[in-house]
PDB file of C-alpha atoms (C1' of nucleotides) in Angstrom:
ATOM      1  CA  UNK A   1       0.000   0.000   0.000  1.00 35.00           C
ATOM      2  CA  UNK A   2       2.621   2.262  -0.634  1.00 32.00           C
ATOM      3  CA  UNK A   3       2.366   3.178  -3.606  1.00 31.00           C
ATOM      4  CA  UNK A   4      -0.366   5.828  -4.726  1.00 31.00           C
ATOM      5  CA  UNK A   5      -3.878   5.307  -5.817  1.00 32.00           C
ATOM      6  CA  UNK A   6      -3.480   6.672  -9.544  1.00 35.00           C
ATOM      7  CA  UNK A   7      -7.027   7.986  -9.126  1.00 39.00           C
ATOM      8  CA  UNK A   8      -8.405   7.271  -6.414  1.00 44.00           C
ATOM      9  CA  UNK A   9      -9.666  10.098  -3.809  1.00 53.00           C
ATOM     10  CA  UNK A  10     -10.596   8.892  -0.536  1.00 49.00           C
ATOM     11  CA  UNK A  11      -9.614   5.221  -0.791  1.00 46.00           C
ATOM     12  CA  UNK A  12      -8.151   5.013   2.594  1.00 46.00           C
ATOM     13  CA  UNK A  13      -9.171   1.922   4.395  1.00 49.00           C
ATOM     14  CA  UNK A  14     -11.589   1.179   1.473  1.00 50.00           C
ATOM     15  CA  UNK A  15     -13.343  -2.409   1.549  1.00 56.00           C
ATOM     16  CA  UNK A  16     -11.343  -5.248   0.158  1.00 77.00           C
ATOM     17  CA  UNK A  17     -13.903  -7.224  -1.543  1.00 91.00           C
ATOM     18  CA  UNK A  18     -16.597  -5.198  -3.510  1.00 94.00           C
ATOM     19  CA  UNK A  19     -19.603  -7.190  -5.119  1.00 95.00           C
ATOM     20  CA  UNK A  20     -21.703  -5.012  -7.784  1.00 96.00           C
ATOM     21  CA  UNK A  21     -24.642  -5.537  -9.755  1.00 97.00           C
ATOM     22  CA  UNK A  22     -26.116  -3.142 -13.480  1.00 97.00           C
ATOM     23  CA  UNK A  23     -29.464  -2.926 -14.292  1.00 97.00           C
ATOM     24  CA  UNK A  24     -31.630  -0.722 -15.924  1.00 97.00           C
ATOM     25  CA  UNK A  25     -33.972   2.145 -14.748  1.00 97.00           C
ATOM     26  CA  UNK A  26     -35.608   5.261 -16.133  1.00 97.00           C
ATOM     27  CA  UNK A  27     -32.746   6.849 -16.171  1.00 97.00           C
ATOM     28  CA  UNK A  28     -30.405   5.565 -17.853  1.00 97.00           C
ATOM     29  CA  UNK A  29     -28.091   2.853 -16.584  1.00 97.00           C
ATOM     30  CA  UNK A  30     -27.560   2.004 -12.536  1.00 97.00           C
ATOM     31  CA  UNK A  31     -24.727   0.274 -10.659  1.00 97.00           C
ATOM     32  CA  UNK A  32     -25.149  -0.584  -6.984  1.00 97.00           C
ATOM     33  CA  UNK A  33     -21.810  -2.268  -5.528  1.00 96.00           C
ATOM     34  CA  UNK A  34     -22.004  -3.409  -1.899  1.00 95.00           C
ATOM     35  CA  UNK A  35     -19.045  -3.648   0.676  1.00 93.00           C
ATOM     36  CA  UNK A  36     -18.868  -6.548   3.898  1.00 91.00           C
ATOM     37  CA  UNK A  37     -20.489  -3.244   5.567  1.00 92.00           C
ATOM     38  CA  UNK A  38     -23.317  -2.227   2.978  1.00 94.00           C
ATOM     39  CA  UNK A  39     -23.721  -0.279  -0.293  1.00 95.00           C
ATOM     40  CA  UNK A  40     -20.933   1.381  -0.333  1.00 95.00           C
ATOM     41  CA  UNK A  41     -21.429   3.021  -4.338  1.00 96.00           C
ATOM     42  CA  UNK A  42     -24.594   3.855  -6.563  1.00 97.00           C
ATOM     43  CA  UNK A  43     -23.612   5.186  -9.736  1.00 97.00           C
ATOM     44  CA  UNK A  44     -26.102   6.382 -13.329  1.00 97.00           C
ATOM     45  CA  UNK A  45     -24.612   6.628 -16.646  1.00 96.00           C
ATOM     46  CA  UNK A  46     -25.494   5.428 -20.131  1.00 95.00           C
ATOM     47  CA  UNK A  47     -24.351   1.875 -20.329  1.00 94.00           C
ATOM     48  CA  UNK A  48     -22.330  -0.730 -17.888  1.00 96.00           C
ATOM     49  CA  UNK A  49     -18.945  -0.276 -19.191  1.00 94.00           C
ATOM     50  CA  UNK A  50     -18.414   3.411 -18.517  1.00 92.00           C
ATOM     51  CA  UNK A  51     -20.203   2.678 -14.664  1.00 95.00           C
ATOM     52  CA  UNK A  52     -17.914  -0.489 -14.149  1.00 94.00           C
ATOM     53  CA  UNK A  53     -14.309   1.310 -15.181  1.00 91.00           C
ATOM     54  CA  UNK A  54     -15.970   4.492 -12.808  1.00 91.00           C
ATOM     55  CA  UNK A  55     -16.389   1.721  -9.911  1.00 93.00           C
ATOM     56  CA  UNK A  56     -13.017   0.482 -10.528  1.00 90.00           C
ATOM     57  CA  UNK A  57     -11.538   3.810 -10.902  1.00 89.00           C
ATOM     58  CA  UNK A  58     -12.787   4.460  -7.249  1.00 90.00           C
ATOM     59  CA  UNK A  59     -11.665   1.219  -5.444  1.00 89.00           C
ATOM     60  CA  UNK A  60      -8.569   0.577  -7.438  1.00 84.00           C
ATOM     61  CA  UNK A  61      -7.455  -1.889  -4.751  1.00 84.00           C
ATOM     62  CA  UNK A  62     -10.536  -4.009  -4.453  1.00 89.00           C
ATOM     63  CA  UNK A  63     -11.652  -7.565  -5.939  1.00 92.00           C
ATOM     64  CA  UNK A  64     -14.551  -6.850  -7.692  1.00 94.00           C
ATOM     65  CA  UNK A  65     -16.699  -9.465  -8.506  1.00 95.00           C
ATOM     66  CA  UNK A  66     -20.593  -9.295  -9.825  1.00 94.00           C
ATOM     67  CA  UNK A  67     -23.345 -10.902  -8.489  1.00 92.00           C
ATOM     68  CA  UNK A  68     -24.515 -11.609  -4.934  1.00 89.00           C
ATOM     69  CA  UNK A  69     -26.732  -9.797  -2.296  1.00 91.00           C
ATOM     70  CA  UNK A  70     -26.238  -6.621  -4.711  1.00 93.00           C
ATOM     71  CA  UNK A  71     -29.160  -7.556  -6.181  1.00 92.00           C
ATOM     72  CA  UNK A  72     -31.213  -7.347  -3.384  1.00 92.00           C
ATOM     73  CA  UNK A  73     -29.779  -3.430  -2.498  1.00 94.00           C
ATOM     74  CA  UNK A  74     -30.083  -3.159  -6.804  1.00 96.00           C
ATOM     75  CA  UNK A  75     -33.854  -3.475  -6.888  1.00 95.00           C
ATOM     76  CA  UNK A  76     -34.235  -1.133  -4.168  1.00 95.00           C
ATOM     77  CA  UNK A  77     -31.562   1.485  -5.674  1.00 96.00           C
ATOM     78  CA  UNK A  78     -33.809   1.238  -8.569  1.00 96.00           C
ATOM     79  CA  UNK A  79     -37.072   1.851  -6.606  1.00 95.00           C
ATOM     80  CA  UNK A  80     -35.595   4.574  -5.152  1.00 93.00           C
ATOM     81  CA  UNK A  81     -35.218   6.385  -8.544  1.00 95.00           C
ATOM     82  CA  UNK A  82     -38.520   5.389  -9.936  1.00 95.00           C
ATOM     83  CA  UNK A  83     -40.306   6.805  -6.535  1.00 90.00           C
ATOM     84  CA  UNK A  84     -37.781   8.972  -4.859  1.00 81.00           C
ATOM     85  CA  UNK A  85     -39.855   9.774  -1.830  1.00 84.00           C
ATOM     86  CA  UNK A  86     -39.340   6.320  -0.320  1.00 86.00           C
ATOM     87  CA  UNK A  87     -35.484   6.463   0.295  1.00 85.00           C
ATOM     88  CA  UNK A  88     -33.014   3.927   0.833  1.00 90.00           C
ATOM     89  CA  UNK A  89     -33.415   1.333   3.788  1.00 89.00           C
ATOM     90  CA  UNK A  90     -30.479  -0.691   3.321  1.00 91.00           C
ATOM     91  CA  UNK A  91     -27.214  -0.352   5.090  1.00 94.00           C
ATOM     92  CA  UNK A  92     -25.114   2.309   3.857  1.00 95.00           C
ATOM     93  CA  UNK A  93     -21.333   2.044   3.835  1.00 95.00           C
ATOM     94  CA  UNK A  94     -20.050   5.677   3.448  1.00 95.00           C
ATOM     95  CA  UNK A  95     -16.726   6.260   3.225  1.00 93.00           C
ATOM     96  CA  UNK A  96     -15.227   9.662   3.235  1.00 95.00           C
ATOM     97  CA  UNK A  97     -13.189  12.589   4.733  1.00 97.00           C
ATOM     98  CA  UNK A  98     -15.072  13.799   8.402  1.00 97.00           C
ATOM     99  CA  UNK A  99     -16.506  16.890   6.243  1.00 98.00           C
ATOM    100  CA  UNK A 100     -17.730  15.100   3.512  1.00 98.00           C
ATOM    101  CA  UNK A 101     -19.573  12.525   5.955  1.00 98.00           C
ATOM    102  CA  UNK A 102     -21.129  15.756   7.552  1.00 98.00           C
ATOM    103  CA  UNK A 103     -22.440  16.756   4.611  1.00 98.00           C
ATOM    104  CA  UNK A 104     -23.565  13.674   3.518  1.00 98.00           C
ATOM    105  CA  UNK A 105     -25.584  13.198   6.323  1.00 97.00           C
ATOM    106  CA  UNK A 106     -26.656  16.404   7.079  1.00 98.00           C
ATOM    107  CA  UNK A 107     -27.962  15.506   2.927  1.00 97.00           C
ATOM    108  CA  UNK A 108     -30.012  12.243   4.176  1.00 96.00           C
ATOM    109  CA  UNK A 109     -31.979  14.540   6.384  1.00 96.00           C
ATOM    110  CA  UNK A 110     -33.348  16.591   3.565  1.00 96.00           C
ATOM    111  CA  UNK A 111     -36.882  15.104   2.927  1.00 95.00           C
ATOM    112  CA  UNK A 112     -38.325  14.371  -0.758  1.00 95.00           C
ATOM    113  CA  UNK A 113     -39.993  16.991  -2.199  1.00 94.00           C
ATOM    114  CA  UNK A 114     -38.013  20.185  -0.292  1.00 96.00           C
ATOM    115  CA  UNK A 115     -34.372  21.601  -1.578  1.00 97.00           C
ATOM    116  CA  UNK A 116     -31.654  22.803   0.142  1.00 98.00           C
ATOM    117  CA  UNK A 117     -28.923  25.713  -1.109  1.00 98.00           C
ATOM    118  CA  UNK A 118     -25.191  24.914  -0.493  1.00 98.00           C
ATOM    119  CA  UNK A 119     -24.879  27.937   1.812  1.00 98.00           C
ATOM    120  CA  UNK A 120     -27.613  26.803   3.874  1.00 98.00           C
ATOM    121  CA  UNK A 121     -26.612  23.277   4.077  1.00 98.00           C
ATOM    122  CA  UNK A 122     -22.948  24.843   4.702  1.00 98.00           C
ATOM    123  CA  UNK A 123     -24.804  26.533   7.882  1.00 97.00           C
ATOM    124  CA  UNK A 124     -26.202  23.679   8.781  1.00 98.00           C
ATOM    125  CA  UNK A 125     -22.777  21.230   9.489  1.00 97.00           C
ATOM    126  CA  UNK A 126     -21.461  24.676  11.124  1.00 96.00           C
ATOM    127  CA  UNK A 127     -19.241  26.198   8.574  1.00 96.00           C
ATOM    128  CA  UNK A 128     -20.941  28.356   6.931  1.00 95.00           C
ATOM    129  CA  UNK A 129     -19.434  30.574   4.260  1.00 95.00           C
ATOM    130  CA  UNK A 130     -17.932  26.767   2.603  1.00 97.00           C
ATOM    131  CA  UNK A 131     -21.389  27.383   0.307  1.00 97.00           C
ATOM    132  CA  UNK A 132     -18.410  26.247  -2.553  1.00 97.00           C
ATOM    133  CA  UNK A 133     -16.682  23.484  -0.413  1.00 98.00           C
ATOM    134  CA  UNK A 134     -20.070  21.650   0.370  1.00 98.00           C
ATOM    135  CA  UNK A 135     -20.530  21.722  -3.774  1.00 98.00           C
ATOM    136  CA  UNK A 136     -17.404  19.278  -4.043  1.00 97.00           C
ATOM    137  CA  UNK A 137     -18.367  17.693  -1.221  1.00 98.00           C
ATOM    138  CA  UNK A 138     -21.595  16.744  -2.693  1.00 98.00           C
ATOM    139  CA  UNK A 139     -20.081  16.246  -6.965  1.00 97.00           C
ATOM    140  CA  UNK A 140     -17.792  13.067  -4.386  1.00 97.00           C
ATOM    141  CA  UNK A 141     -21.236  11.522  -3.545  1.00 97.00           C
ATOM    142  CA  UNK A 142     -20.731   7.709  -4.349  1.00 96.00           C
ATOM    143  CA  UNK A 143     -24.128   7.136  -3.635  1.00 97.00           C
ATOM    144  CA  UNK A 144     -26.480   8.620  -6.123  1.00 96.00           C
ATOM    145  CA  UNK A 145     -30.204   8.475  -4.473  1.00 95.00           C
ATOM    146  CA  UNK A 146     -29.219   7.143  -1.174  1.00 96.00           C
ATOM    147  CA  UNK A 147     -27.702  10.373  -0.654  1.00 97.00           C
ATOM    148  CA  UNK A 148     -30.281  12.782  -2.411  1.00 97.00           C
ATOM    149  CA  UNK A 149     -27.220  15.056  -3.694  1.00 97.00           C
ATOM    150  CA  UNK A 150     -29.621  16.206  -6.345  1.00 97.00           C
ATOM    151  CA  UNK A 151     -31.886  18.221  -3.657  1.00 97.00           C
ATOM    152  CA  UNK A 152     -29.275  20.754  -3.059  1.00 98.00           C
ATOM    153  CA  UNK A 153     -29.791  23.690  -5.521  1.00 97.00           C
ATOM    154  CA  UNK A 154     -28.420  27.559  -5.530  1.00 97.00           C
ATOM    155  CA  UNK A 155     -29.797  30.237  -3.791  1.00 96.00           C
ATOM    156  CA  UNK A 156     -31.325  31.706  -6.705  1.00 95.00           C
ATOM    157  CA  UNK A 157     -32.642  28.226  -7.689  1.00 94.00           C
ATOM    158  CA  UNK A 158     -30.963  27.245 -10.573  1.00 95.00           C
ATOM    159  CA  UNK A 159     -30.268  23.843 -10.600  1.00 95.00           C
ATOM    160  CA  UNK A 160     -26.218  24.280 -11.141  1.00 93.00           C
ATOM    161  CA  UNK A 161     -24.469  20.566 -11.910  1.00 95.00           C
ATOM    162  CA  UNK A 162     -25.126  16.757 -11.412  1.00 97.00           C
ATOM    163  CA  UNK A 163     -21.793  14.602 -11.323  1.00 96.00           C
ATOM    164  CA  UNK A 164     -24.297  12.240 -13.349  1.00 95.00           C
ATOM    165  CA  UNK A 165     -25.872  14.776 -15.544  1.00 94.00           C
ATOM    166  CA  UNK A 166     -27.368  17.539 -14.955  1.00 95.00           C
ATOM    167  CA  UNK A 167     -30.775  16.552 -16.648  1.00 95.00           C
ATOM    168  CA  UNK A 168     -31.161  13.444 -14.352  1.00 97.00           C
ATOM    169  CA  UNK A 169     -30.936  15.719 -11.105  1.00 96.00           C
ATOM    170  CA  UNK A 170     -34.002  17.589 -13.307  1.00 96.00           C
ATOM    171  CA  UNK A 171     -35.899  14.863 -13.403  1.00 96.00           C
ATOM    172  CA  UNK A 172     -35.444  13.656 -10.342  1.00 96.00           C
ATOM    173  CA  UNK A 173     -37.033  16.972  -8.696  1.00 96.00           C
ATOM    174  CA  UNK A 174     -39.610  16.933 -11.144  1.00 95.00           C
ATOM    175  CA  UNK A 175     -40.306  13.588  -9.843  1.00 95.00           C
ATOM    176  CA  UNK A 176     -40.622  14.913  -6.166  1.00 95.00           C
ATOM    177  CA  UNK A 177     -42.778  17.852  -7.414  1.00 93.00           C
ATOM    178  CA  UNK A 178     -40.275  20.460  -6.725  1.00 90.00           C
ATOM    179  CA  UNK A 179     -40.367  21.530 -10.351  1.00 81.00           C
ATOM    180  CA  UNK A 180     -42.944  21.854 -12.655  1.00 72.00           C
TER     181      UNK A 180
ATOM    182  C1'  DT B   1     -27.449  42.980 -14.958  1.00 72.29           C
ATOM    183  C1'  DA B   2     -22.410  41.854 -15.522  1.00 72.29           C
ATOM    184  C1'  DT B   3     -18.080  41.691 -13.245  1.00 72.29           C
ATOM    185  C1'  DT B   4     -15.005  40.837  -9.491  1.00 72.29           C
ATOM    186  C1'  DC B   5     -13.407  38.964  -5.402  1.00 72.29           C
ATOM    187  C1'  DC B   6     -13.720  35.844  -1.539  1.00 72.29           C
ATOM    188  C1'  DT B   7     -14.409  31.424   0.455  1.00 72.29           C
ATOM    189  C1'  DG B   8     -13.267  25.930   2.264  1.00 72.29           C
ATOM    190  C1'  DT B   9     -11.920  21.589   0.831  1.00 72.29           C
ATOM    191  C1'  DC B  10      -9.627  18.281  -2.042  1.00 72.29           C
ATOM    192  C1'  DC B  11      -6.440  16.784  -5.922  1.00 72.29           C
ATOM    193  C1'  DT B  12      -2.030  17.057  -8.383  1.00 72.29           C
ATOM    194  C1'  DG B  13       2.676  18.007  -9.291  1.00 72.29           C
TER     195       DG B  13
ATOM    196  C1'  DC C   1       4.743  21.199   0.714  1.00 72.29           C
ATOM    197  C1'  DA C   2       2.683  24.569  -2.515  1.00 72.29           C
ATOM    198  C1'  DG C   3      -0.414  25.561  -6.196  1.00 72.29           C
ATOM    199  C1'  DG C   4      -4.721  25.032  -8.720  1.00 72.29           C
ATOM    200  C1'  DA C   5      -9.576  23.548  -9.449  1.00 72.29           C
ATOM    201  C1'  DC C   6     -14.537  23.703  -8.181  1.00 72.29           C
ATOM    202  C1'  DA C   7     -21.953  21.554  -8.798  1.00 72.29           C
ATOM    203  C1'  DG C   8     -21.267  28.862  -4.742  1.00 72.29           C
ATOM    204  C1'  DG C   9     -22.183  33.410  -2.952  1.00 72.29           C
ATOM    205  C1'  DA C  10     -21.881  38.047  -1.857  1.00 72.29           C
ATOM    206  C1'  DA C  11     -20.219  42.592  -3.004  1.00 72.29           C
ATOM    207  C1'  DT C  12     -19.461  46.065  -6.396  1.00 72.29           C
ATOM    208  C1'  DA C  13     -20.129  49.226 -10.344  1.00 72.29           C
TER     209       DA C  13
END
DNA sequence: TATTCCTGTCCTG
DNA sequence: CAGGACAGGAATA
């Protein structure tokens, strides 16, 4: 382990053994992949190739294998996207820096159908003024709905970016009735 | 309204 | 260890 992760942020202490599973939802593409610990990534893209290299981009020091209990936290990753107000009840295993953590859960408390600005979500972990720090906090999400990352809008209420595309995180809110 | 500066955290060389 | 990049925001003209 001494050598560097190429790319991988935040791979300190990462699981050893990472089962995954692709299907396919309204949205494009999903990949859940599940640690000893829980689901420790959800990712969206446009087909299983790009979302596998992403997942092995992130744990560059894992066995990956597919298949499992995945499929169990796959089906409800999926219902989470098709009906975003129920939210995830599987374990969750997060992995992080302290202030990413604290805005990731300070995230899960946001409830379907309400929005949250970066500067007020940056008040709400107790540093506020890091409006632009709690942005890249929430673009390192690894766990696309479990984490609603796509509630969390300017102040003006422009929708500003989605790691997985900014027209998903539209949709999304649509879904919850925030938008039109 | 458009421009400019400031901010906190993380990644890269 | 230092510099740069950002899914923002507030101040300024």
């Amino acid at each position: 382990m001494s050598d560097t992760t190429p790319k991988a942020p935040r791979a300190s202490g990462g699981p050893d053994r990472i089962r995954y599973a692709v299907g396919e939802c309204s949205l494009g593409t999903i990949l859940v992949a599940e640690s000893g610990h829980g689901v420790c990534a959800i990712t969206m893209g446009d087909d299983a190739d790009e979302l596998l290299r992403d997942l092995e981009r992130r744990f560059p020091h894992a066995e990956i294998t597919d298949g499992g209990p995945t499929l169990e936290g796959l089906a409800e990753a999926v219902a989470c996207v098709e009906q975003p107000v129920r939210g995830m009840d599987a374990a969750l295993d997060v992995q992080g820096t302290p202030f990413q953590r604290r805005v990731w859960r300070a995230l899960r408390e946001v409830p379907a159908g309400e929005t949250v600005s970066y500067a007020e979500l940056a008040r709400r972990i107790g540093t506020p003024g890091a409006a632009r720090a709690v942005a890249q906090a929430c673009a390192a999400n690894p766990l696309a709905v479990a984490i609603p990352c796509h509630r969390v809008v300017r102040s003006d209420g422009s929708l500003s970016g989605y790691r997985w595309g900014v027209e998903r995180k539209r949709t999304l809110l649509q879904r919850e009735g925030v938008l039109s």
